[in-house]
């Protein structure tokens, strides 16, 4: 496993982010502590609406925090001014989920890649500009570049557009790239190719990647040599090295997510641990339950503790696996409530039911 530097590129300390909607405060991010280290792969995983994208945008410097501190190279992000701020913006880049929405439809691929190179003075003259564009397109496996540069985004496939988005992020030589659901809108047959390309770019360019996804199987594949952070309703409930989290999940929500991942082998499915839930209802951000936000759905619910105490991330293994769960014992095991309320099913059961309802 690749070792990571002890000095983070970006560090979030007790960060909160609130939005206003219809005169109501929405606490999208609540007290997050998170660090991203040079050259590492960090995957943020969770269901839709848990705050993954907001966290990614704050890491990339696109959103300010409501409370807490965001540090870049040990300095508050808002202390960077003038030329330093410009260098900071170049070092933190983001690849959005929908490449068709993030690429200017009126510009050719050549124009899209030319703008940041010229804007930041990274090339001298037309010949060097052309050479750099050709180099970038080759790096993201869009070859031959001559077949791509004069096309508009709508003339490319979804996978090609996303590769252009990645090439655009690379124009400014970033140290960290946030890939926000970067393959969710791409055909399944093309996803693995893009993920392998991101791995190669990380190794060749020594860039850190924050990979955001709702697909735990994808997270497991992409971040196996890195770390994984599991989010639920604006909080990180578990974080650690990916093999540790996948093999020995400690938080009930992580256990439920892993149990819901479909297996190709029917035999493995039969022997897979099923994680029961007390409720299928996901609370809204406008009405987050007190204490642990997962307690209304958790089969390890302990009255008087889980519904009153907000758990903090606590080490449970030598691999620096951290878990936020009140019923967790010192040896990293869960103590279920003696008389758990009626169980309505697992996450996998709920997903199957939703599929049946739509068909």
Coordinates of C-alpha atoms in Angstrom, one line a residue, residues 22-185:
X22 CA -37.5 29.0 2.1
X23 CA -36.1 31.0 5.1
X24 CA -35.1 27.7 6.7
X25 CA -31.5 26.8 7.6
X26 CA -30.4 23.5 6.1
X27 CA -27.3 22.0 7.9
X28 CA -25.8 20.1 4.9
X29 CA -22.4 19.5 6.5
X30 CA -22.1 19.0 10.3
X31 CA -18.7 19.1 12.1
X32 CA -16.5 17.3 9.5
X33 CA -12.9 16.6 10.2
X34 CA -11.1 15.4 7.0
X35 CA -7.6 15.5 5.6
X36 CA -6.4 14.8 2.0
X37 CA -2.7 13.9 1.6
X38 CA -0.4 14.2 -1.4
X39 CA -0.7 11.4 -4.0
X40 CA -3.4 9.6 -2.0
X41 CA -6.8 8.3 -3.2
X42 CA -9.6 9.2 -0.8
X43 CA -13.1 8.0 -1.7
X44 CA -16.2 9.7 -0.1
X45 CA -19.2 7.4 -0.4
X46 CA -22.8 7.7 0.8
X47 CA -26.4 7.9 -0.4
X48 CA -27.6 10.8 -2.5
X49 CA -28.1 14.0 -0.4
X50 CA -25.7 13.1 2.3
X51 CA -23.4 16.0 1.6
X52 CA -20.7 14.4 -0.5
X53 CA -20.7 17.0 -3.3
X54 CA -20.7 19.9 -0.9
X55 CA -17.7 18.4 0.9
X56 CA -15.9 18.0 -2.4
X57 CA -16.6 21.6 -3.4
X58 CA -15.2 22.8 -0.1
X59 CA -12.1 20.7 -0.6
X60 CA -11.7 22.2 -4.1
X61 CA -12.1 25.7 -2.7
X62 CA -15.4 26.3 -4.6
X63 CA -17.5 26.7 -1.4
X64 CA -16.7 28.5 1.8
X65 CA -17.5 26.9 5.1
X66 CA -20.1 28.3 7.5
X67 CA -18.1 27.4 10.5
X68 CA -14.8 25.6 11.2
X69 CA -11.5 25.9 9.3
X70 CA -10.3 24.8 5.9
X71 CA -6.5 24.7 5.7
X72 CA -4.3 24.3 2.6
X73 CA -0.7 23.4 3.3
X74 CA -1.4 24.3 6.9
X75 CA -2.7 27.8 6.2
X76 CA -6.3 29.0 6.3
X77 CA -7.7 29.0 2.8
X78 CA -9.0 32.5 3.1
X79 CA -5.4 33.8 4.0
X80 CA -4.4 33.3 0.3
X81 CA -4.5 36.5 -1.6
X82 CA -3.5 37.8 -5.0
X83 CA -1.0 35.7 -6.8
X84 CA -1.0 33.1 -4.0
X85 CA -4.7 32.7 -4.4
X86 CA -4.3 32.1 -8.2
X87 CA -1.7 29.4 -7.5
X88 CA -4.0 27.9 -4.9
X89 CA -7.0 27.8 -7.4
X90 CA -4.8 26.0 -10.0
X91 CA -3.6 23.4 -7.5
X92 CA -7.2 22.3 -6.6
X93 CA -9.4 21.2 -9.4
X94 CA -12.7 19.5 -9.8
X95 CA -14.3 17.2 -12.4
X96 CA -18.1 17.5 -12.3
X97 CA -20.6 14.7 -12.7
X98 CA -22.2 16.0 -15.9
X99 CA -19.6 16.8 -18.5
X100 CA -22.2 18.1 -20.9
X101 CA -23.2 20.8 -18.4
X102 CA -19.7 21.7 -17.4
X103 CA -18.3 22.1 -21.0
X104 CA -19.2 25.2 -23.0
X105 CA -21.3 23.9 -25.9
X106 CA -20.3 26.8 -28.1
X107 CA -16.6 26.1 -27.9
X108 CA -14.5 23.4 -29.6
X109 CA -12.4 21.0 -27.5
X110 CA -9.3 23.0 -28.6
X111 CA -10.9 26.2 -27.3
X112 CA -11.9 24.6 -24.1
X113 CA -8.4 23.4 -23.4
X114 CA -6.7 26.6 -24.7
X115 CA -8.5 29.0 -22.3
X116 CA -6.9 27.8 -19.0
X117 CA -3.5 27.3 -20.6
X118 CA -3.5 30.9 -21.9
X119 CA -5.3 32.5 -19.0
X120 CA -2.6 31.3 -16.5
X121 CA 0.3 31.9 -18.9
X122 CA 1.3 28.2 -19.0
X123 CA 2.3 28.2 -22.7
X124 CA 4.3 30.5 -24.9
X125 CA 3.1 30.8 -28.5
X126 CA 0.8 28.9 -30.8
X127 CA 3.1 26.0 -31.4
X128 CA 3.6 25.2 -27.7
X129 CA -0.2 25.6 -27.1
X130 CA -1.0 23.1 -29.8
X131 CA 1.7 20.7 -28.5
X132 CA 0.3 20.9 -24.9
X133 CA -3.3 20.3 -26.1
X134 CA -2.2 17.3 -28.1
X135 CA -0.3 16.0 -25.0
X136 CA -3.3 16.4 -22.7
X137 CA -5.7 14.6 -25.1
X138 CA -3.2 11.8 -25.4
X139 CA -2.9 11.6 -21.6
X140 CA -6.6 11.0 -21.3
X141 CA -6.6 8.4 -24.1
X142 CA -8.4 10.6 -26.7
X143 CA -6.3 9.7 -29.7
X144 CA -5.6 10.7 -32.4
X145 CA -6.0 14.2 -31.0
X146 CA -6.5 15.6 -34.5
X147 CA -9.9 13.8 -34.6
X148 CA -11.0 15.5 -31.4
X149 CA -9.7 19.1 -31.2
X150 CA -12.1 20.7 -33.7
X151 CA -15.3 18.9 -32.4
X152 CA -17.9 20.4 -30.1
X153 CA -19.0 18.7 -26.9
X154 CA -22.2 17.5 -28.4
X155 CA -20.3 15.6 -31.1
X156 CA -18.6 13.4 -28.5
X157 CA -19.8 10.5 -26.5
X158 CA -20.4 10.8 -22.8
X159 CA -17.1 9.0 -22.0
X160 CA -15.2 11.2 -24.4
X161 CA -16.7 14.4 -22.9
X162 CA -15.7 13.2 -19.4
X163 CA -12.2 12.6 -20.6
X164 CA -12.1 16.2 -21.9
X165 CA -13.2 17.4 -18.5
X166 CA -10.4 15.5 -16.9
X167 CA -7.9 16.9 -19.5
X168 CA -9.2 20.4 -18.7
X169 CA -8.5 19.8 -15.0
X170 CA -5.0 18.7 -15.9
X171 CA -4.2 21.9 -17.9
X172 CA -3.1 23.8 -14.8
X173 CA -1.0 21.0 -13.2
X174 CA -3.1 20.5 -10.1
X175 CA -1.9 18.8 -6.9
X176 CA -5.4 17.5 -6.1
X177 CA -8.4 16.6 -8.2
X178 CA -11.9 16.1 -6.9
X179 CA -13.8 13.7 -9.1
X180 CA -17.5 14.1 -8.3
X181 CA -19.5 11.1 -9.5
X182 CA -17.1 11.3 -12.5
X183 CA -18.3 8.0 -14.1
X184 CA -21.9 7.9 -13.0
X185 CA -23.2 9.3 -16.3

